[in-house]
Every structure is written in structure tokens, then in C-alpha cells.
JSON list of C-alpha atoms in Angstrom, two decimals:
[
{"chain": "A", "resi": 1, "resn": "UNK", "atom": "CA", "xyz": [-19.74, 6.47, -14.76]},
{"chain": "A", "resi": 2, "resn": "UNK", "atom": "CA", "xyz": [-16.44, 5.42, -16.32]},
{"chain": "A", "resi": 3, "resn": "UNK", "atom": "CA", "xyz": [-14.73, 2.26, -14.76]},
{"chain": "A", "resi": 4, "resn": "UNK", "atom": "CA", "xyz": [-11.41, 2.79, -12.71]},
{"chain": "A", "resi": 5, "resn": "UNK", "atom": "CA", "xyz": [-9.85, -1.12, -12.17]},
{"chain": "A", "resi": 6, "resn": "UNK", "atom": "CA", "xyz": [-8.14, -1.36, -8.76]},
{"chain": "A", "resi": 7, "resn": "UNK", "atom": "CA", "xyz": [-5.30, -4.10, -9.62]},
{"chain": "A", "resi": 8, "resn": "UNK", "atom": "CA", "xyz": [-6.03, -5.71, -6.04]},
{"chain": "A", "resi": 9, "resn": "UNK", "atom": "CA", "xyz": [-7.39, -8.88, -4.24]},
{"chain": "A", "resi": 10, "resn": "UNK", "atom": "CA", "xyz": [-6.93, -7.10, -0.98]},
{"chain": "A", "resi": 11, "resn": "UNK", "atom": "CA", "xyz": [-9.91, -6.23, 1.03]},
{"chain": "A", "resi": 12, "resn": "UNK", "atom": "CA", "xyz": [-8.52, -3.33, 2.79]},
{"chain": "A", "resi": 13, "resn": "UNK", "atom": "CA", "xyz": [-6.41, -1.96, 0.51]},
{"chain": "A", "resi": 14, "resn": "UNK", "atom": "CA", "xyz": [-9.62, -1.75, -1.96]},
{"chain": "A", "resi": 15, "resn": "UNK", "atom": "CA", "xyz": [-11.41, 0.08, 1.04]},
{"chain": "A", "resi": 16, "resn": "UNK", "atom": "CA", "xyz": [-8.17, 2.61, 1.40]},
{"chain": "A", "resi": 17, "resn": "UNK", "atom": "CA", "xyz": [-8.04, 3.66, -2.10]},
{"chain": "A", "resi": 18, "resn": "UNK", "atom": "CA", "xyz": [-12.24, 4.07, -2.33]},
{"chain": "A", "resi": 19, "resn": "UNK", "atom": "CA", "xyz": [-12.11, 5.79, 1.04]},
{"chain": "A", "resi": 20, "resn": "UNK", "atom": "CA", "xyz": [-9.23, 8.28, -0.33]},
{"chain": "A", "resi": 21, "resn": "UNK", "atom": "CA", "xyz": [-10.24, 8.58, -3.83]},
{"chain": "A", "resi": 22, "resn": "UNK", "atom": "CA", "xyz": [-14.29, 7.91, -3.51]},
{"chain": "A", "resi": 23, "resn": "UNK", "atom": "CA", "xyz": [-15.27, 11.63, -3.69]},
{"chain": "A", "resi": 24, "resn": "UNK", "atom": "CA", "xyz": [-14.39, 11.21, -7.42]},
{"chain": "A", "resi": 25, "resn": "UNK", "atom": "CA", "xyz": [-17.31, 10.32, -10.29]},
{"chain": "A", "resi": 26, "resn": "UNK", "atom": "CA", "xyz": [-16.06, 6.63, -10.81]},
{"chain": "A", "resi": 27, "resn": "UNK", "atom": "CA", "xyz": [-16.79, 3.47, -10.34]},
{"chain": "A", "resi": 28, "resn": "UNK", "atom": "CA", "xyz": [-14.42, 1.26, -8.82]},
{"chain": "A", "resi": 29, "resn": "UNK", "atom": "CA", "xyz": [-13.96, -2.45, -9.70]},
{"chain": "A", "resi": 30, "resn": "UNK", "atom": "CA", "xyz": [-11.08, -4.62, -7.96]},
{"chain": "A", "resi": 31, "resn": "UNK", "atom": "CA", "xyz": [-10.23, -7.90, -8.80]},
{"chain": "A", "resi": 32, "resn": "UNK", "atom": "CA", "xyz": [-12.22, -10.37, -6.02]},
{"chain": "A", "resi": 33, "resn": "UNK", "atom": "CA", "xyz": [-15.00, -10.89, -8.76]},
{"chain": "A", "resi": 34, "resn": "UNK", "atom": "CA", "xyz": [-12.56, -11.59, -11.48]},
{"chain": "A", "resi": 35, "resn": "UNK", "atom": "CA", "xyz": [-10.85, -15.09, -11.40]},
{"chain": "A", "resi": 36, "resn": "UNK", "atom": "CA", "xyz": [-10.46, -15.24, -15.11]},
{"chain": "A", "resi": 37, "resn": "UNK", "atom": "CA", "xyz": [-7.63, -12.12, -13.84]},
{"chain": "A", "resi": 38, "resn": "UNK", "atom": "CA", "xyz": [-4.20, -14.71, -13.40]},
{"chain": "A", "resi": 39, "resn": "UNK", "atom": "CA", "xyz": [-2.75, -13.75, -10.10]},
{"chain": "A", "resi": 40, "resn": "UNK", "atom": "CA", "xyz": [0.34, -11.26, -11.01]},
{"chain": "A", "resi": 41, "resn": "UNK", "atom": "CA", "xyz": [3.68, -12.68, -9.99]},
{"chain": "A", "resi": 42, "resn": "UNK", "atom": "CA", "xyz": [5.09, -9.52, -8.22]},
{"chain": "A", "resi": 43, "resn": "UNK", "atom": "CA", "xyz": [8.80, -10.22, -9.35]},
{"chain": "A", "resi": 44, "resn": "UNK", "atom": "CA", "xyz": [10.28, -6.86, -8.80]},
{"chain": "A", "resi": 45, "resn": "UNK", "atom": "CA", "xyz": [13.18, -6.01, -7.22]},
{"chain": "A", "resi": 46, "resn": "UNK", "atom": "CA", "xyz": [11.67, -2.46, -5.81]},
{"chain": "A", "resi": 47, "resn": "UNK", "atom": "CA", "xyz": [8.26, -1.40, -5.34]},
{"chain": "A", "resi": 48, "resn": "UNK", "atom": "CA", "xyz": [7.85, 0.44, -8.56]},
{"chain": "A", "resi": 49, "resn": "UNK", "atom": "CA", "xyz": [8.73, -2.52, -10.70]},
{"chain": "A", "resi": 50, "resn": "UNK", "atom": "CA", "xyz": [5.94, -4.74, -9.00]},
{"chain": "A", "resi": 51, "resn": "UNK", "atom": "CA", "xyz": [3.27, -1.46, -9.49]},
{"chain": "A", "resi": 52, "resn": "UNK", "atom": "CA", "xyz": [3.98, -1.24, -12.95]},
{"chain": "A", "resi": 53, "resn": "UNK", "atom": "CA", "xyz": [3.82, -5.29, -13.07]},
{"chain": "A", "resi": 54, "resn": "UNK", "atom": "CA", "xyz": [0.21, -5.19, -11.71]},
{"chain": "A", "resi": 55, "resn": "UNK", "atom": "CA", "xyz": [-1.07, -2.39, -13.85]},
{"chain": "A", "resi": 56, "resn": "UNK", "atom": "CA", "xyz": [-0.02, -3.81, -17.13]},
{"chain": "A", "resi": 57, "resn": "UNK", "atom": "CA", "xyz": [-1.35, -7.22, -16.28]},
{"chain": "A", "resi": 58, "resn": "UNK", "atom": "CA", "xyz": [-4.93, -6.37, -15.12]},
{"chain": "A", "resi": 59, "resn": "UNK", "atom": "CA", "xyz": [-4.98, -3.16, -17.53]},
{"chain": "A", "resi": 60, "resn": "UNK", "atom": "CA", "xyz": [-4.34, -6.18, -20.74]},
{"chain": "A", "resi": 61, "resn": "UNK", "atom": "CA", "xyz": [-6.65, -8.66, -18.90]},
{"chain": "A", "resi": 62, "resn": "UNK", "atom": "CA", "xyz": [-9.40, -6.46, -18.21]},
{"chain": "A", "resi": 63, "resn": "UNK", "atom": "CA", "xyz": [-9.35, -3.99, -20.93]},
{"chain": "A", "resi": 64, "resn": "UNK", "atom": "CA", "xyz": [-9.89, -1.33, -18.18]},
{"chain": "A", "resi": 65, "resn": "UNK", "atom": "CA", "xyz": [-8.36, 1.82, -16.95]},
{"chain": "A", "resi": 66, "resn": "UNK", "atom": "CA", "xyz": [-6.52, 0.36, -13.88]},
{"chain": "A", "resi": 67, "resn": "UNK", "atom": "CA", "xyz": [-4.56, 1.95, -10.95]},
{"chain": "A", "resi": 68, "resn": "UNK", "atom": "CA", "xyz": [-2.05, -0.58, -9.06]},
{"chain": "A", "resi": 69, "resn": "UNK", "atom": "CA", "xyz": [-0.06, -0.18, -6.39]},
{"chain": "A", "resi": 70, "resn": "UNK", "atom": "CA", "xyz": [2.71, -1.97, -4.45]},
{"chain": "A", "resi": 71, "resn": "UNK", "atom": "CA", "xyz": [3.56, -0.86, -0.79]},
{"chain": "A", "resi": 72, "resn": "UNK", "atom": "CA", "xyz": [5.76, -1.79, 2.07]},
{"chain": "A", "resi": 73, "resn": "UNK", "atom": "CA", "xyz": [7.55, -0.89, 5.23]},
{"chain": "A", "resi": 74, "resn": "UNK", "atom": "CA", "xyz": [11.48, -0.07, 4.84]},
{"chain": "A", "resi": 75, "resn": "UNK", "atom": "CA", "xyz": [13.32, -0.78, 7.99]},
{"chain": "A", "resi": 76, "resn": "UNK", "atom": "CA", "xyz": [16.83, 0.56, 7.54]},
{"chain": "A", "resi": 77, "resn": "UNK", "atom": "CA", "xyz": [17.90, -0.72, 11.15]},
{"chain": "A", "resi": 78, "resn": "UNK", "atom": "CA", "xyz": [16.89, -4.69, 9.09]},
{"chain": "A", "resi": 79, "resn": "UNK", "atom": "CA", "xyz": [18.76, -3.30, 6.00]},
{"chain": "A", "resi": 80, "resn": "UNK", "atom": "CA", "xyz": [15.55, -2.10, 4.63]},
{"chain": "A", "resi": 81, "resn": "UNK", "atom": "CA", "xyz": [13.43, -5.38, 5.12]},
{"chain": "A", "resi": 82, "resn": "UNK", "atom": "CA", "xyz": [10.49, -6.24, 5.05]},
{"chain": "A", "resi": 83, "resn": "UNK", "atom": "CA", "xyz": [10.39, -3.94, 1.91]},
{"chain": "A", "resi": 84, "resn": "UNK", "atom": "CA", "xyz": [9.22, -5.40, -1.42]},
{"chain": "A", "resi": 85, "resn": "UNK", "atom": "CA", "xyz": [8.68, -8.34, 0.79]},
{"chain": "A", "resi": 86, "resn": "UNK", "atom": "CA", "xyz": [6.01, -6.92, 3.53]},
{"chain": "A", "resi": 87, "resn": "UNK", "atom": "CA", "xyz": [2.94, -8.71, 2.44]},
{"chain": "A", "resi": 88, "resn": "UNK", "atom": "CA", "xyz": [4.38, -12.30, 2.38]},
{"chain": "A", "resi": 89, "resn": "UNK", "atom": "CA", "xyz": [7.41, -11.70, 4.92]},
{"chain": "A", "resi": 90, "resn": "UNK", "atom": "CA", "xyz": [6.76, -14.50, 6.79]},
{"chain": "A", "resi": 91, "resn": "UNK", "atom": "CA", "xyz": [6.36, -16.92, 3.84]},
{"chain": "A", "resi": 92, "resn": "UNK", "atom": "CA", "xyz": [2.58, -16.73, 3.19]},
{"chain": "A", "resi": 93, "resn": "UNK", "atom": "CA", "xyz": [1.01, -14.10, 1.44]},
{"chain": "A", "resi": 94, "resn": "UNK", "atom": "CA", "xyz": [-1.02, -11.58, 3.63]},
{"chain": "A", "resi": 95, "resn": "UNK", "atom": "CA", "xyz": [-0.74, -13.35, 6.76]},
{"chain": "A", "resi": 96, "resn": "UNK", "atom": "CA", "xyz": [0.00, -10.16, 9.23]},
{"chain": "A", "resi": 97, "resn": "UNK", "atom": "CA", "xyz": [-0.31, -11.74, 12.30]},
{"chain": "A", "resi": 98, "resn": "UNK", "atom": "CA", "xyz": [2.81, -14.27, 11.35]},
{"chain": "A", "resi": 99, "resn": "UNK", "atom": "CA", "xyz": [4.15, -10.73, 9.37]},
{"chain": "A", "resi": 100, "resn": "UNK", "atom": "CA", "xyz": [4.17, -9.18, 12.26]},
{"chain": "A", "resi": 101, "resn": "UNK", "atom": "CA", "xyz": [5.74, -11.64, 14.67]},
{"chain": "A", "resi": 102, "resn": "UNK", "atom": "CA", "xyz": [8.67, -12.56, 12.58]},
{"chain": "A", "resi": 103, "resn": "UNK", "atom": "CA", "xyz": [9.46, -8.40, 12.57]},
{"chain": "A", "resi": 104, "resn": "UNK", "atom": "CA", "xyz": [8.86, -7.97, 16.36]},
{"chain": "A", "resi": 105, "resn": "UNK", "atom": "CA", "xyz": [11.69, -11.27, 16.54]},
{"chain": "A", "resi": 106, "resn": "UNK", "atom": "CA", "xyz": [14.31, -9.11, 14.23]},
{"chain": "A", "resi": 107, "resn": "UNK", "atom": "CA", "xyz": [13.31, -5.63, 16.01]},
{"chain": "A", "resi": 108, "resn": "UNK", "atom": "CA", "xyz": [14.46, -6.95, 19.40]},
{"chain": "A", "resi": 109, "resn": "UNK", "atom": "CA", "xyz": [17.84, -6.57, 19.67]},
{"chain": "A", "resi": 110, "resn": "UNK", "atom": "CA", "xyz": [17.94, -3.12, 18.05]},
{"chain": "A", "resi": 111, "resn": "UNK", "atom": "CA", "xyz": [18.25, -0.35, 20.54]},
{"chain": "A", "resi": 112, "resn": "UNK", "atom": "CA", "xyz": [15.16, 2.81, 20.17]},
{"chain": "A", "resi": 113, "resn": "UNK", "atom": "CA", "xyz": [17.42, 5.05, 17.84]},
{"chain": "A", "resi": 114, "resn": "UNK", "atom": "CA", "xyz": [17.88, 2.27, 15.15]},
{"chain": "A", "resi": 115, "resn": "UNK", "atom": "CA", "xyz": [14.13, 1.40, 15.15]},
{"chain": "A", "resi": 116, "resn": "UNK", "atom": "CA", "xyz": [12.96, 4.43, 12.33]},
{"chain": "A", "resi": 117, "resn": "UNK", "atom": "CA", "xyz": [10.90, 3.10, 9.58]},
{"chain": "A", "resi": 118, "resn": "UNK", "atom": "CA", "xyz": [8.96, 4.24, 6.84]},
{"chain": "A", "resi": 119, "resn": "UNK", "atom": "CA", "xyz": [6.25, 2.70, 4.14]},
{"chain": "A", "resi": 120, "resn": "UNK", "atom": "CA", "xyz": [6.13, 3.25, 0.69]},
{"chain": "A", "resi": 121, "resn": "UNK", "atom": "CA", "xyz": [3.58, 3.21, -2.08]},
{"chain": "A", "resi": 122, "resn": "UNK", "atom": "CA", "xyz": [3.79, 3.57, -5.42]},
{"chain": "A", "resi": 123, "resn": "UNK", "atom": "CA", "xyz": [1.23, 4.01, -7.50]},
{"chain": "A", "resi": 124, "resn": "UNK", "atom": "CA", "xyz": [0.92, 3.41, -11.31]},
{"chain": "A", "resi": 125, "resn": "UNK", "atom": "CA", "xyz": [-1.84, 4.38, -14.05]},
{"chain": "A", "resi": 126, "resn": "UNK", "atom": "CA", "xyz": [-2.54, 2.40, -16.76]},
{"chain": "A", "resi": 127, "resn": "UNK", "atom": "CA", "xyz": [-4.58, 2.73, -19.74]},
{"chain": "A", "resi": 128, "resn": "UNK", "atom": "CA", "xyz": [-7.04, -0.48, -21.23]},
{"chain": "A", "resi": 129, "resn": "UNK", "atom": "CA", "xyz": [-3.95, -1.56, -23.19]},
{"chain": "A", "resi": 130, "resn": "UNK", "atom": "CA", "xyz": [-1.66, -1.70, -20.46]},
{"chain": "A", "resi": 131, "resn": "UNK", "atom": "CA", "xyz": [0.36, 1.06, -21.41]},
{"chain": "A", "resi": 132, "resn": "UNK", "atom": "CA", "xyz": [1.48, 3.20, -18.41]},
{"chain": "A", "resi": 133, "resn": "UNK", "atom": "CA", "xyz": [0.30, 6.86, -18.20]},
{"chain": "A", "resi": 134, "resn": "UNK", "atom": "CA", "xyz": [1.18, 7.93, -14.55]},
{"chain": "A", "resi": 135, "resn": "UNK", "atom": "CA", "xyz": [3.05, 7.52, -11.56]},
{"chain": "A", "resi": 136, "resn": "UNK", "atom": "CA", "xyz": [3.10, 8.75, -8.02]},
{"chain": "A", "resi": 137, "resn": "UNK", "atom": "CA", "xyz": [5.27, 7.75, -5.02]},
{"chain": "A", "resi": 138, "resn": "UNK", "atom": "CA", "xyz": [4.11, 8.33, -1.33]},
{"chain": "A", "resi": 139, "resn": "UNK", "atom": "CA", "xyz": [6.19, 7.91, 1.88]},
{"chain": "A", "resi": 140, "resn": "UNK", "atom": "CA", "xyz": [5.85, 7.99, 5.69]},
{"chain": "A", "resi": 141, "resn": "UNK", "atom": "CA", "xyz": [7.98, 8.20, 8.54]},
{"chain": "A", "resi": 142, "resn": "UNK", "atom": "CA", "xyz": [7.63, 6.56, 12.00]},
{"chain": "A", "resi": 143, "resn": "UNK", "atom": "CA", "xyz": [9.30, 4.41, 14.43]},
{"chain": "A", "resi": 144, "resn": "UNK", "atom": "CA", "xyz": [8.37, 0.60, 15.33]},
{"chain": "A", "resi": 145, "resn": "UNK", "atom": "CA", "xyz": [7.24, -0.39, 18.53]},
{"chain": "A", "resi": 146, "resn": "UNK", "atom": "CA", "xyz": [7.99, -3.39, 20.24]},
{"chain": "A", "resi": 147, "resn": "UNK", "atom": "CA", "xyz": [4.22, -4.74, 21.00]},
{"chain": "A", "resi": 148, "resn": "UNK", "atom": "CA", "xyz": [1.05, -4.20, 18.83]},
{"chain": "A", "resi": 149, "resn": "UNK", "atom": "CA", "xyz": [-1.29, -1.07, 19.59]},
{"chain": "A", "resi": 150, "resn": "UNK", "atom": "CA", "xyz": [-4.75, -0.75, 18.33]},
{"chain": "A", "resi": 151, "resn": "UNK", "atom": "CA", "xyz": [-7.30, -2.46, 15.99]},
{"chain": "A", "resi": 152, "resn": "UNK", "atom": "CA", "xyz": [-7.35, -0.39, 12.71]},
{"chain": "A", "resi": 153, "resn": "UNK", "atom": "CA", "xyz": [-5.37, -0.64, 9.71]},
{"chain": "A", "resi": 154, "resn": "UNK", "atom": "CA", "xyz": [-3.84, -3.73, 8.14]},
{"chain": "A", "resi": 155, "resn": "UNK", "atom": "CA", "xyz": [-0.82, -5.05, 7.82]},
{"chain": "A", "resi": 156, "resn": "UNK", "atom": "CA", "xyz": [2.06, -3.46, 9.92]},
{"chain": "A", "resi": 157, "resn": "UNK", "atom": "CA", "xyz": [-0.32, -0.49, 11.72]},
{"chain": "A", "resi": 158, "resn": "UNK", "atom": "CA", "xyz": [-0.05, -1.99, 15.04]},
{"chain": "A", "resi": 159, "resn": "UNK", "atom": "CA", "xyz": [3.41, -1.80, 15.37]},
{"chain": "A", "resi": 160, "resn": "UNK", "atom": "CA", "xyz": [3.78, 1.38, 13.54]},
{"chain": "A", "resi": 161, "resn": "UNK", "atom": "CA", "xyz": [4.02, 4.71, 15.40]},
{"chain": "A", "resi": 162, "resn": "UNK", "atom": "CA", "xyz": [3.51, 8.31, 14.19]},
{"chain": "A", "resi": 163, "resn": "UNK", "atom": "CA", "xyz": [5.42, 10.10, 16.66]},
{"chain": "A", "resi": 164, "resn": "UNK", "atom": "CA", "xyz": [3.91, 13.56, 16.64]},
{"chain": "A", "resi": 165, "resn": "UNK", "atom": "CA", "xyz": [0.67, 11.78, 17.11]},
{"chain": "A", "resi": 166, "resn": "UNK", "atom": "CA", "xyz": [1.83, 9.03, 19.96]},
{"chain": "A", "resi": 167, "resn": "UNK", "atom": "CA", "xyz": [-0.30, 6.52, 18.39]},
{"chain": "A", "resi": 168, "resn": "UNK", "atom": "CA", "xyz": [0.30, 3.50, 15.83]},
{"chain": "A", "resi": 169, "resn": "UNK", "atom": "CA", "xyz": [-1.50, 3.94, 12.65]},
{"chain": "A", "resi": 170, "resn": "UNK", "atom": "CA", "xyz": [-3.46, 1.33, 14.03]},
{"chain": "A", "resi": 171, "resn": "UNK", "atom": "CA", "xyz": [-4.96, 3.56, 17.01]},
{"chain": "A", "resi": 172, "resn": "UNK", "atom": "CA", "xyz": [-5.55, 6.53, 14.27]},
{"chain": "A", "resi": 173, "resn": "UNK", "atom": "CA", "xyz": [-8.60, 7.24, 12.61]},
{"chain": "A", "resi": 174, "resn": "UNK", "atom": "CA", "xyz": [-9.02, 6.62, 9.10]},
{"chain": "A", "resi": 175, "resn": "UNK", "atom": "CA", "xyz": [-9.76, 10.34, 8.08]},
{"chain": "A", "resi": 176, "resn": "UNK", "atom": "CA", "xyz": [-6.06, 11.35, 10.23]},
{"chain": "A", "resi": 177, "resn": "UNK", "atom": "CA", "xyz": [-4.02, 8.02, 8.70]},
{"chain": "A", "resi": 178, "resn": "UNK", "atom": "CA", "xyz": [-5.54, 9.12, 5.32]},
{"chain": "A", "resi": 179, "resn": "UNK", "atom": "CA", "xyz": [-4.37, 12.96, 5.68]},
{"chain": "A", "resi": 180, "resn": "UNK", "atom": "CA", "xyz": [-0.56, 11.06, 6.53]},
{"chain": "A", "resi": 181, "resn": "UNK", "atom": "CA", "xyz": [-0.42, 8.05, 4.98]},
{"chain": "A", "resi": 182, "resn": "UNK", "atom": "CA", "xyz": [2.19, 6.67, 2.44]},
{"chain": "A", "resi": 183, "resn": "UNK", "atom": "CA", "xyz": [-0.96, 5.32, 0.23]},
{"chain": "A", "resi": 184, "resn": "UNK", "atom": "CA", "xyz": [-2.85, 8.26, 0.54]},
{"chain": "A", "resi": 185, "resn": "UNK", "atom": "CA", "xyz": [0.00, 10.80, -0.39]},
{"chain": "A", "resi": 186, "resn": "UNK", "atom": "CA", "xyz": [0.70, 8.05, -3.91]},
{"chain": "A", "resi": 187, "resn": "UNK", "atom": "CA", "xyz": [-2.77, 8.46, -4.89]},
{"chain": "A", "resi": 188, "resn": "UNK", "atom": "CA", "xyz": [-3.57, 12.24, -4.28]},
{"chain": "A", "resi": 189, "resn": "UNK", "atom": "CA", "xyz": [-0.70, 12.82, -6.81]},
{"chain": "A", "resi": 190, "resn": "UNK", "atom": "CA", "xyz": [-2.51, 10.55, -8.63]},
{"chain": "A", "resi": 191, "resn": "UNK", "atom": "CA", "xyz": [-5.39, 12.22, -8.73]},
{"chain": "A", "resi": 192, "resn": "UNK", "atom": "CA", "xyz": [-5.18, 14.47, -11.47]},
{"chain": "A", "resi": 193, "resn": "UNK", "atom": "CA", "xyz": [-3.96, 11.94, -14.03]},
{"chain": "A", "resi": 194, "resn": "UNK", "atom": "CA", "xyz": [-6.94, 9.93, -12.65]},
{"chain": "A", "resi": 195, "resn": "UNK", "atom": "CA", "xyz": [-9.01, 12.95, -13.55]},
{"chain": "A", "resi": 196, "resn": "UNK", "atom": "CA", "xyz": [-7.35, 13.34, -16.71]},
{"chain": "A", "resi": 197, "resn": "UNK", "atom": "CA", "xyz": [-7.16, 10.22, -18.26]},
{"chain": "A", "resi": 198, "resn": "UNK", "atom": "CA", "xyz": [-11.23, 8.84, -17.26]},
{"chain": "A", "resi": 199, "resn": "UNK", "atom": "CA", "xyz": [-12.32, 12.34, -18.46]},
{"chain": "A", "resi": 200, "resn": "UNK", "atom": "CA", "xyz": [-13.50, 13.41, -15.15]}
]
């Protein structure tokens, strides 16, 4: 089976793309195994710039097909932070639990109607020479909540509420987040330049 790279160190994000993209013939490969892979320095300005970043780097380093994708939550009550910021917001990379408790700090002294939020993803195809074939953006709406709910997810899930639902996307199941998700929406446009591109 041909080999898609996933331009990730993340655990969960790995098992989010396989989970949403795993009904197709591939084999995935991520970068956990690969330490000769230099970390990308994700020095974008948006979340589009840092995708394409990623993709080009472990697409030339690998010599593999590779999908990358940067995400984040956009609160426009904090002037649209986290954003490109999310995964390190409280100064260390991936640490959600400090994440998490610097954004309940700054959600505080907003009022309910100023607490809207959305993620992003954007997703980015690359070809073995780094050259970049495809792009797909997903988004989705909720509203923060002021004290963690729930176990799934990653990241900002807890605190993140689907309205229509009246659950955090940490309380959903993966098959629901995955039919609403901002990562999942990115990637099923990505599917058929995935399809496409691997031959598939």
C-alpha cells in the first residue's frame, strides 16, 4: 500500500486523522519513529502558513507523500487568541492542562455573549519533493465554558461546547466530533486529492 506521511509528533492528532481517513488503502506513517525528521519551526503568522511549513519540511526530509496540518481555537472575545498559538499558549508546547488554565484566566471577565469561539484546521498536501498539491480548510463553531467537561479529545475539548449538542467536544463521541469537527471537515476535502495524488 502506498505511504501517506502524517507531518505530526502528536499522539492524538495521528489517531484523529487515521480514525477519519483510515477507511482509505494507505498506510500511514507519522513522525514519532523518525528523529532524523528536524522538528519544524512553525513560524507562521496564520494557520495556513505553518501547514504549508510542515508539509514541505517532512515531504523534503522524508521523500514521502505527506499531509500536515496546523489547527487552533480563534477566540474573537481574546482578539482571536489562542489562534496560531493554541498548542504552546501557555509557553510550553502541548501542555493542555497549563493551555487550558491560562484561557479559563482570560475567559473570566467576559460576559456569555462574548464567549463564541471556533477552531480551525488547515490542511496541506504535499508531494515527495515538497511541492504543494492541495489544500483544505475546516472550521467549527461553539462557545467556551468556564470549567472543563469530559475526558475525550485533546487540547481545548473540555472547555469547548457544541451548542446544539449541550456537550464539550470532550463529552462527544469520536464518530459525532468526527461528523463536526474542524479537522475532520479539512481532511474530507482532502480526501479526493489524497485519492488522487497516492493513486487510490
Amino acid at each position: 500500500m502506498m505511504l501517506l506521511m502524517l507531518g505530526t509528533r502528536n499522539r492524538k492528532k495521528r489517531e484523529e486523522i487515521v480514525e477519519i481517513l483510515g477507511d482509505l488503502p494507505i498506510t500511514f506513517g507519522d513522525l514519532t519513529d523518525r528523529p532524523d525528521v528536524p522538528e519544524i519551526e512553525e513560524t507562521g503568522t496564520t494557520f495556513e502558513a505553518n501547514a504549508r511549513l510542515k508539509a514541505e519540511g517532512v515531504a523534503r526530509a522524508t521523500g514521502a507523500w505527506t499531509l500536515a496540518e496546523d489547527s487552533g481555537l480563534v477566540v474573537p472575545g481574546l482578539n482571536g487568541r489562542p489562534g496560531v498559538q493554541s498548542a504552546r499558549y501557555a509557553g510550553r508546547q502541548g501542555d493542555d492542562a497549563a493551555n487550558n488554565a491560562r484561557l479559563v484566566a482570560e475567559l473570566a471577565p467576559l460576559p456569555p455573549d462574548r464567549r463564541s469561539a471556533y477552531y480551525v484546521c488547515v490542511a496541506v498536501l504535499a508531494n515527495p519533493g515538497g511541492e504543494l498539491l492541495a489544500l483544505g480548510e475546516g472550521r467549527c463553531h461553539g462557545v467556551m465554558i468556564a470549567k472543563p467537561r469530559g475526558t475525550g479529545g485533546f487540547g481545548y475539548d473540555p472547555l469547548f461546547l457544541i451548542p446544539e449538542f449541550h456537550k464539550t467536544f470532550g463529552e462527544l463521541s469520536a464518530r459525532v466530533k468526527h461528523a463536526l469537527s474542524h479537522r475532520a471537515r479539512a481532511l474530507e476535502r482532502m480526501r479526493p486529492a489524497v485519492r488522487a495524488a497516492l493513486g487510490i
